[in-house]
PDB file of N, CA and C in Angstrom:
ATOM      1  N   MET X  14      65.768 -61.961 -57.907  1.00 76.00           N
ATOM      2  CA  MET X  14      65.146 -61.319 -58.520  1.00 76.00           C
ATOM      3  C   MET X  14      64.438 -62.061 -59.957  1.00 76.00           C
ATOM      4  N   LEU X  15      65.131 -62.610 -60.667  1.00 86.00           N
ATOM      5  CA  LEU X  15      64.452 -63.690 -60.691  1.00 86.00           C
ATOM      6  C   LEU X  15      64.575 -65.017 -60.538  1.00 86.00           C
ATOM      7  N   ILE X  16      64.908 -65.703 -59.350  1.00 88.00           N
ATOM      8  CA  ILE X  16      64.886 -66.909 -59.195  1.00 88.00           C
ATOM      9  C   ILE X  16      63.270 -66.754 -57.933  1.00 88.00           C
ATOM     10  N   VAL X  17      63.200 -65.629 -57.530  1.00 87.00           N
ATOM     11  CA  VAL X  17      62.452 -64.863 -56.845  1.00 87.00           C
ATOM     12  C   VAL X  17      61.030 -65.175 -57.263  1.00 87.00           C
ATOM     13  N   LYS X  18      60.750 -64.362 -58.549  1.00 86.00           N
ATOM     14  CA  LYS X  18      59.572 -64.309 -59.628  1.00 86.00           C
ATOM     15  C   LYS X  18      59.365 -65.902 -60.100  1.00 86.00           C
ATOM     16  N   ALA X  19      60.598 -66.637 -59.996  1.00 87.00           N
ATOM     17  CA  ALA X  19      60.163 -67.864 -61.040  1.00 87.00           C
ATOM     18  C   ALA X  19      59.110 -68.555 -60.349  1.00 87.00           C
ATOM     19  N   ARG X  20      58.299 -69.286 -61.979  1.00 88.00           N
ATOM     20  CA  ARG X  20      56.874 -69.826 -62.103  1.00 88.00           C
ATOM     21  C   ARG X  20      57.259 -71.269 -61.864  1.00 88.00           C
ATOM     22  N   GLY X  21      58.554 -71.947 -62.183  1.00 91.00           N
ATOM     23  CA  GLY X  21      58.920 -73.103 -62.619  1.00 91.00           C
ATOM     24  C   GLY X  21      59.554 -73.430 -62.009  1.00 91.00           C
ATOM     25  N   THR X  22      60.794 -74.575 -62.669  1.00 93.00           N
ATOM     26  CA  THR X  22      61.921 -74.917 -61.594  1.00 93.00           C
ATOM     27  C   THR X  22      63.207 -74.641 -62.155  1.00 93.00           C
ATOM     28  N   MET X  23      63.356 -73.840 -63.364  1.00 95.00           N
ATOM     29  CA  MET X  23      64.240 -73.514 -64.269  1.00 95.00           C
ATOM     30  C   MET X  23      64.106 -71.562 -64.775  1.00 95.00           C
ATOM     31  N   VAL X  24      65.491 -70.569 -64.382  1.00 95.00           N
ATOM     32  CA  VAL X  24      64.890 -69.623 -64.835  1.00 95.00           C
ATOM     33  C   VAL X  24      66.716 -69.309 -65.791  1.00 95.00           C
ATOM     34  N   THR X  25      66.424 -69.115 -67.262  1.00 96.00           N
ATOM     35  CA  THR X  25      67.129 -68.603 -68.268  1.00 96.00           C
ATOM     36  C   THR X  25      67.717 -66.979 -67.992  1.00 96.00           C
ATOM     37  N   PHE X  26      68.457 -66.473 -68.573  1.00 96.00           N
ATOM     38  CA  PHE X  26      68.458 -65.494 -68.574  1.00 96.00           C
ATOM     39  C   PHE X  26      70.142 -64.686 -69.249  1.00 96.00           C
ATOM     40  N   THR X  27      70.209 -64.035 -70.085  1.00 96.00           N
ATOM     41  CA  THR X  27      71.634 -63.300 -70.303  1.00 96.00           C
ATOM     42  C   THR X  27      72.360 -62.528 -70.003  1.00 96.00           C
ATOM     43  N   PRO X  28      73.907 -62.183 -70.113  1.00 97.00           N
ATOM     44  CA  PRO X  28      74.674 -61.065 -69.574  1.00 97.00           C
ATOM     45  C   PRO X  28      73.435 -59.940 -69.250  1.00 97.00           C
ATOM     46  N   LYS X  29      73.087 -59.194 -70.211  1.00 96.00           N
ATOM     47  CA  LYS X  29      72.262 -58.462 -70.860  1.00 96.00           C
ATOM     48  C   LYS X  29      70.856 -58.044 -69.974  1.00 96.00           C
ATOM     49  N   LYS X  30      70.570 -59.035 -69.750  1.00 96.00           N
ATOM     50  CA  LYS X  30      69.694 -59.268 -68.475  1.00 96.00           C
ATOM     51  C   LYS X  30      70.248 -58.858 -67.209  1.00 96.00           C
ATOM     52  N   VAL X  31      71.432 -59.591 -66.999  1.00 96.00           N
ATOM     53  CA  VAL X  31      71.574 -59.392 -65.245  1.00 96.00           C
ATOM     54  C   VAL X  31      71.880 -58.185 -64.880  1.00 96.00           C
ATOM     55  N   ALA X  32      72.547 -57.684 -66.239  1.00 96.00           N
ATOM     56  CA  ALA X  32      72.838 -56.204 -66.088  1.00 96.00           C
ATOM     57  C   ALA X  32      72.041 -54.953 -66.149  1.00 96.00           C
ATOM     58  N   LYS X  33      70.779 -55.323 -66.537  1.00 96.00           N
ATOM     59  CA  LYS X  33      69.813 -53.947 -66.675  1.00 96.00           C
ATOM     60  C   LYS X  33      69.411 -54.380 -65.280  1.00 96.00           C
ATOM     61  N   ILE X  34      69.086 -55.823 -64.774  1.00 94.00           N
ATOM     62  CA  ILE X  34      68.776 -55.868 -63.300  1.00 94.00           C
ATOM     63  C   ILE X  34      69.172 -55.198 -62.160  1.00 94.00           C
ATOM     64  N   ALA X  35      70.606 -55.325 -62.306  1.00 94.00           N
ATOM     65  CA  ALA X  35      71.628 -54.919 -61.261  1.00 94.00           C
ATOM     66  C   ALA X  35      71.300 -53.067 -61.624  1.00 94.00           C
ATOM     67  N   GLY X  36      71.153 -52.674 -62.631  1.00 96.00           N
ATOM     68  CA  GLY X  36      71.487 -51.031 -62.575  1.00 96.00           C
ATOM     69  C   GLY X  36      72.849 -51.029 -63.359  1.00 96.00           C
ATOM     70  N   VAL X  37      73.393 -52.093 -63.956  1.00 95.00           N
ATOM     71  CA  VAL X  37      74.819 -51.820 -64.651  1.00 95.00           C
ATOM     72  C   VAL X  37      74.333 -51.286 -66.040  1.00 95.00           C
ATOM     73  N   SER X  38      75.244 -50.242 -66.869  1.00 96.00           N
ATOM     74  CA  SER X  38      75.737 -50.342 -67.996  1.00 96.00           C
ATOM     75  C   SER X  38      75.704 -51.037 -68.951  1.00 96.00           C
ATOM     76  N   THR X  39      74.573 -51.311 -69.800  1.00 95.00           N
ATOM     77  CA  THR X  39      74.714 -52.865 -71.092  1.00 95.00           C
ATOM     78  C   THR X  39      75.460 -52.518 -72.196  1.00 95.00           C
ATOM     79  N   ARG X  40      76.644 -51.567 -71.832  1.00 97.00           N
ATOM     80  CA  ARG X  40      77.621 -51.388 -72.753  1.00 97.00           C
ATOM     81  C   ARG X  40      78.366 -52.549 -73.234  1.00 97.00           C
ATOM     82  N   PRO X  41      79.353 -53.264 -74.393  1.00 95.00           N
ATOM     83  CA  PRO X  41      79.530 -54.253 -74.020  1.00 95.00           C
ATOM     84  C   PRO X  41      80.986 -54.319 -73.437  1.00 95.00           C
ATOM     85  N   ALA X  42      81.558 -53.421 -73.130  1.00 96.00           N
ATOM     86  CA  ALA X  42      82.634 -53.525 -71.917  1.00 96.00           C
ATOM     87  C   ALA X  42      82.451 -54.100 -70.757  1.00 96.00           C
ATOM     88  N   HIS X  43      80.813 -53.648 -70.653  1.00 96.00           N
ATOM     89  CA  HIS X  43      80.281 -54.000 -69.064  1.00 96.00           C
ATOM     90  C   HIS X  43      80.013 -55.027 -68.980  1.00 96.00           C
ATOM     91  N   LEU X  44      79.517 -55.753 -70.127  1.00 96.00           N
ATOM     92  CA  LEU X  44      78.832 -57.259 -70.324  1.00 96.00           C
ATOM     93  C   LEU X  44      80.138 -58.060 -70.273  1.00 96.00           C
ATOM     94  N   SER X  45      81.108 -57.682 -70.714  1.00 96.00           N
ATOM     95  CA  SER X  45      81.858 -58.644 -70.799  1.00 96.00           C
ATOM     96  C   SER X  45      82.500 -59.316 -69.331  1.00 96.00           C
ATOM     97  N   VAL X  46      82.276 -57.624 -68.322  1.00 97.00           N
ATOM     98  CA  VAL X  46      82.560 -58.054 -66.814  1.00 97.00           C
ATOM     99  C   VAL X  46      81.658 -58.766 -66.317  1.00 97.00           C
ATOM    100  N   VAL X  47      80.022 -58.735 -66.673  1.00 97.00           N
ATOM    101  CA  VAL X  47      79.250 -59.572 -66.207  1.00 97.00           C
ATOM    102  C   VAL X  47      79.286 -60.978 -66.859  1.00 97.00           C
ATOM    103  N   ARG X  48      79.430 -61.012 -67.897  1.00 97.00           N
ATOM    104  CA  ARG X  48      79.793 -62.616 -68.472  1.00 97.00           C
ATOM    105  C   ARG X  48      80.825 -63.513 -67.449  1.00 97.00           C
ATOM    106  N   TYR X  49      82.440 -62.639 -67.600  1.00 98.00           N
ATOM    107  CA  TYR X  49      83.295 -63.106 -66.758  1.00 98.00           C
ATOM    108  C   TYR X  49      82.510 -63.615 -65.347  1.00 98.00           C
ATOM    109  N   ILE X  50      82.015 -62.930 -64.390  1.00 97.00           N
ATOM    110  CA  ILE X  50      81.084 -63.357 -63.353  1.00 97.00           C
ATOM    111  C   ILE X  50      80.681 -64.569 -63.048  1.00 97.00           C
ATOM    112  N   LEU X  51      79.926 -64.505 -64.529  1.00 97.00           N
ATOM    113  CA  LEU X  51      78.651 -65.542 -64.747  1.00 97.00           C
ATOM    114  C   LEU X  51      79.395 -67.150 -64.977  1.00 97.00           C
ATOM    115  N   GLU X  52      80.521 -66.694 -65.811  1.00 97.00           N
ATOM    116  CA  GLU X  52      81.604 -68.338 -66.263  1.00 97.00           C
ATOM    117  C   GLU X  52      82.259 -68.019 -64.736  1.00 97.00           C
ATOM    118  N   ASN X  53      82.285 -67.669 -64.053  1.00 98.00           N
ATOM    119  CA  ASN X  53      83.090 -67.846 -62.912  1.00 98.00           C
ATOM    120  C   ASN X  53      81.730 -68.637 -61.624  1.00 98.00           C
ATOM    121  N   LEU X  54      80.931 -68.680 -61.911  1.00 96.00           N
ATOM    122  CA  LEU X  54      79.768 -69.325 -61.148  1.00 96.00           C
ATOM    123  C   LEU X  54      79.433 -70.602 -61.490  1.00 96.00           C
ATOM    124  N   ARG X  55      79.719 -70.013 -63.067  1.00 96.00           N
ATOM    125  CA  ARG X  55      79.551 -71.654 -63.565  1.00 96.00           C
ATOM    126  C   ARG X  55      80.589 -72.594 -63.343  1.00 96.00           C
ATOM    127  N   GLU X  56      81.660 -72.275 -63.295  1.00 97.00           N
ATOM    128  CA  GLU X  56      82.753 -73.063 -63.164  1.00 97.00           C
ATOM    129  C   GLU X  56      82.568 -73.577 -61.539  1.00 97.00           C
ATOM    130  N   LYS X  57      81.923 -72.869 -60.843  1.00 95.00           N
ATOM    131  CA  LYS X  57      81.784 -73.558 -59.403  1.00 95.00           C
ATOM    132  C   LYS X  57      79.925 -74.052 -59.347  1.00 95.00           C
ATOM    133  N   GLY X  58      79.525 -74.202 -60.020  1.00 93.00           N
ATOM    134  CA  GLY X  58      78.745 -75.236 -59.959  1.00 93.00           C
ATOM    135  C   GLY X  58      77.018 -74.800 -59.777  1.00 93.00           C
ATOM    136  N   LEU X  59      77.179 -73.010 -59.791  1.00 94.00           N
ATOM    137  CA  LEU X  59      76.307 -72.536 -59.520  1.00 94.00           C
ATOM    138  C   LEU X  59      75.217 -72.135 -60.402  1.00 94.00           C
ATOM    139  N   VAL X  60      75.721 -71.764 -61.785  1.00 96.00           N
ATOM    140  CA  VAL X  60      74.677 -71.869 -62.800  1.00 96.00           C
ATOM    141  C   VAL X  60      75.151 -72.471 -63.827  1.00 96.00           C
ATOM    142  N   GLU X  61      74.746 -72.904 -64.735  1.00 96.00           N
ATOM    143  CA  GLU X  61      74.726 -73.590 -66.551  1.00 96.00           C
ATOM    144  C   GLU X  61      74.982 -72.979 -67.289  1.00 96.00           C
ATOM    145  N   LEU X  62      75.963 -73.010 -68.166  1.00 96.00           N
ATOM    146  CA  LEU X  62      75.669 -72.547 -70.034  1.00 96.00           C
ATOM    147  C   LEU X  62      74.556 -73.264 -70.322  1.00 96.00           C
ATOM    148  N   TRP X  63      73.729 -72.623 -70.920  1.00 96.00           N
ATOM    149  CA  TRP X  63      72.091 -73.556 -71.312  1.00 96.00           C
ATOM    150  C   TRP X  63      72.500 -73.430 -72.552  1.00 96.00           C
ATOM    151  N   LYS X  64      72.527 -72.122 -73.391  1.00 94.00           N
ATOM    152  CA  LYS X  64      73.295 -72.028 -74.798  1.00 94.00           C
ATOM    153  C   LYS X  64      73.924 -71.329 -75.397  1.00 94.00           C
ATOM    154  N   LYS X  65      74.603 -71.646 -76.133  1.00 93.00           N
ATOM    155  CA  LYS X  65      75.586 -70.620 -76.565  1.00 93.00           C
ATOM    156  C   LYS X  65      75.560 -70.849 -78.625  1.00 93.00           C
ATOM    157  N   THR X  66      74.978 -69.380 -78.575  1.00 87.00           N
ATOM    158  CA  THR X  66      74.596 -69.305 -79.713  1.00 87.00           C
ATOM    159  C   THR X  66      75.450 -67.908 -80.559  1.00 87.00           C
ATOM    160  N   PHE X  67      75.314 -67.928 -81.947  1.00 89.00           N
ATOM    161  CA  PHE X  67      75.883 -66.514 -82.314  1.00 89.00           C
ATOM    162  C   PHE X  67      75.164 -64.686 -81.831  1.00 89.00           C
ATOM    163  N   HIS X  68      74.260 -65.552 -81.322  1.00 87.00           N
ATOM    164  CA  HIS X  68      73.548 -64.302 -80.406  1.00 87.00           C
ATOM    165  C   HIS X  68      74.160 -64.350 -79.034  1.00 87.00           C
ATOM    166  N   GLY X  69      74.687 -65.282 -78.813  1.00 91.00           N
ATOM    167  CA  GLY X  69      75.902 -64.751 -77.320  1.00 91.00           C
ATOM    168  C   GLY X  69      75.435 -65.615 -76.266  1.00 91.00           C
ATOM    169  N   TYR X  70      75.532 -65.709 -74.988  1.00 95.00           N
ATOM    170  CA  TYR X  70      75.450 -66.589 -74.618  1.00 95.00           C
ATOM    171  C   TYR X  70      73.903 -66.579 -73.687  1.00 95.00           C
ATOM    172  N   ARG X  71      73.415 -67.801 -72.740  1.00 97.00           N
ATOM    173  CA  ARG X  71      72.285 -67.877 -72.210  1.00 97.00           C
ATOM    174  C   ARG X  71      72.616 -68.393 -71.056  1.00 97.00           C
ATOM    175  N   TYR X  72      72.148 -68.516 -70.087  1.00 97.00           N
ATOM    176  CA  TYR X  72      72.753 -69.002 -68.475  1.00 97.00           C
ATOM    177  C   TYR X  72      71.211 -69.769 -68.237  1.00 97.00           C
ATOM    178  N   ALA X  73      71.531 -70.245 -67.361  1.00 97.00           N
ATOM    179  CA  ALA X  73      69.947 -70.991 -66.553  1.00 97.00           C
ATOM    180  C   ALA X  73      70.512 -71.341 -65.099  1.00 97.00           C
ATOM    181  N   ILE X  74      69.799 -71.539 -64.142  1.00 96.00           N
ATOM    182  CA  ILE X  74      69.533 -71.776 -62.846  1.00 96.00           C
ATOM    183  C   ILE X  74      68.512 -72.492 -62.462  1.00 96.00           C
ATOM    184  N   THR X  75      68.608 -73.831 -62.437  1.00 95.00           N
ATOM    185  CA  THR X  75      67.759 -74.747 -62.000  1.00 95.00           C
ATOM    186  C   THR X  75      67.421 -74.835 -60.320  1.00 95.00           C
ATOM    187  N   SER X  76      66.667 -75.531 -60.108  1.00 93.00           N
ATOM    188  CA  SER X  76      66.065 -75.680 -58.691  1.00 93.00           C
ATOM    189  C   SER X  76      67.103 -76.346 -57.991  1.00 93.00           C
ATOM    190  N   GLU X  77      67.778 -77.157 -58.325  1.00 94.00           N
ATOM    191  CA  GLU X  77      68.762 -78.144 -58.123  1.00 94.00           C
ATOM    192  C   GLU X  77      70.213 -77.307 -57.337  1.00 94.00           C
ATOM    193  N   SER X  78      69.914 -75.901 -57.936  1.00 93.00           N
ATOM    194  CA  SER X  78      71.600 -75.207 -57.684  1.00 93.00           C
ATOM    195  C   SER X  78      71.004 -75.196 -56.611  1.00 93.00           C
ATOM    196  N   PRO X  79      72.612 -74.518 -55.972  1.00 93.00           N
ATOM    197  CA  PRO X  79      72.654 -74.319 -54.126  1.00 93.00           C
ATOM    198  C   PRO X  79      72.290 -72.706 -54.491  1.00 93.00           C
ATOM    199  N   LEU X  80      72.510 -72.268 -55.738  1.00 92.00           N
ATOM    200  CA  LEU X  80      72.120 -70.862 -55.106  1.00 92.00           C
ATOM    201  C   LEU X  80      71.120 -70.617 -55.591  1.00 92.00           C
ATOM    202  N   TRP X  81      69.826 -71.309 -56.357  1.00 92.00           N
ATOM    203  CA  TRP X  81      68.635 -71.311 -56.331  1.00 92.00           C
ATOM    204  C   TRP X  81      68.513 -71.783 -54.854  1.00 92.00           C
ATOM    205  N   GLN X  82      68.439 -72.641 -53.641  1.00 91.00           N
ATOM    206  CA  GLN X  82      68.398 -72.801 -52.741  1.00 91.00           C
ATOM    207  C   GLN X  82      68.583 -71.666 -51.717  1.00 91.00           C
ATOM    208  N   GLU X  83      69.675 -71.361 -51.973  1.00 91.00           N
ATOM    209  CA  GLU X  83      69.813 -70.166 -51.293  1.00 91.00           C
ATOM    210  C   GLU X  83      69.163 -69.044 -51.228  1.00 91.00           C
ATOM    211  N   VAL X  84      68.262 -68.394 -52.234  1.00 90.00           N
ATOM    212  CA  VAL X  84      67.890 -67.198 -52.518  1.00 90.00           C
ATOM    213  C   VAL X  84      66.492 -67.559 -52.107  1.00 90.00           C
ATOM    214  N   LYS X  85      66.271 -68.710 -52.278  1.00 87.00           N
ATOM    215  CA  LYS X  85      64.228 -69.130 -51.685  1.00 87.00           C
ATOM    216  C   LYS X  85      64.289 -69.365 -50.314  1.00 87.00           C
ATOM    217  N   LYS X  86      65.423 -69.727 -49.230  1.00 89.00           N
ATOM    218  CA  LYS X  86      65.317 -70.090 -48.195  1.00 89.00           C
ATOM    219  C   LYS X  86      65.862 -68.348 -47.829  1.00 89.00           C
ATOM    220  N   ARG X  87      66.408 -67.418 -47.986  1.00 90.00           N
ATOM    221  CA  ARG X  87      66.641 -66.402 -47.733  1.00 90.00           C
ATOM    222  C   ARG X  87      65.365 -65.334 -47.831  1.00 90.00           C
ATOM    223  N   TYR X  88      64.345 -65.601 -49.003  1.00 85.00           N
ATOM    224  CA  TYR X  88      63.449 -64.820 -49.498  1.00 85.00           C
ATOM    225  C   TYR X  88      61.993 -65.599 -48.354  1.00 85.00           C
ATOM    226  N   GLY X  89      62.705 -66.874 -48.405  1.00 68.00           N
ATOM    227  CA  GLY X  89      60.725 -67.048 -48.368  1.00 68.00           C
ATOM    228  C   GLY X  89      60.115 -67.887 -48.671  1.00 68.00           C
ATOM    229  N   LYS X  90      60.381 -67.944 -50.117  1.00 52.00           N
ATOM    230  CA  LYS X  90      59.514 -68.776 -50.968  1.00 52.00           C
ATOM    231  C   LYS X  90      59.906 -70.281 -50.932  1.00 52.00           C
ATOM    232  N   GLU X  91      59.055 -71.221 -51.454  1.00 50.00           N
ATOM    233  CA  GLU X  91      58.677 -72.605 -51.271  1.00 50.00           C
ATOM    234  C   GLU X  91      58.816 -73.225 -50.022  1.00 50.00           C
TER     235      GLU X  91
END
């Protein structure tokens, strides 16, 4: 959803935004699970940690990411 509607070459998001799109509760316990999954994707090089502040974590996916390319290929964009 984020990548398909992207107008540029990078999308940024928080674990809370991912949870809302996925229809998961945004309670702290659930957000920690979403962040755990995002950290696993980061270790595999599919997403990047864009910013870490006292507000929380913000992740990014760029057009060079294999995840970006797979989504664009699957949904026929680009």
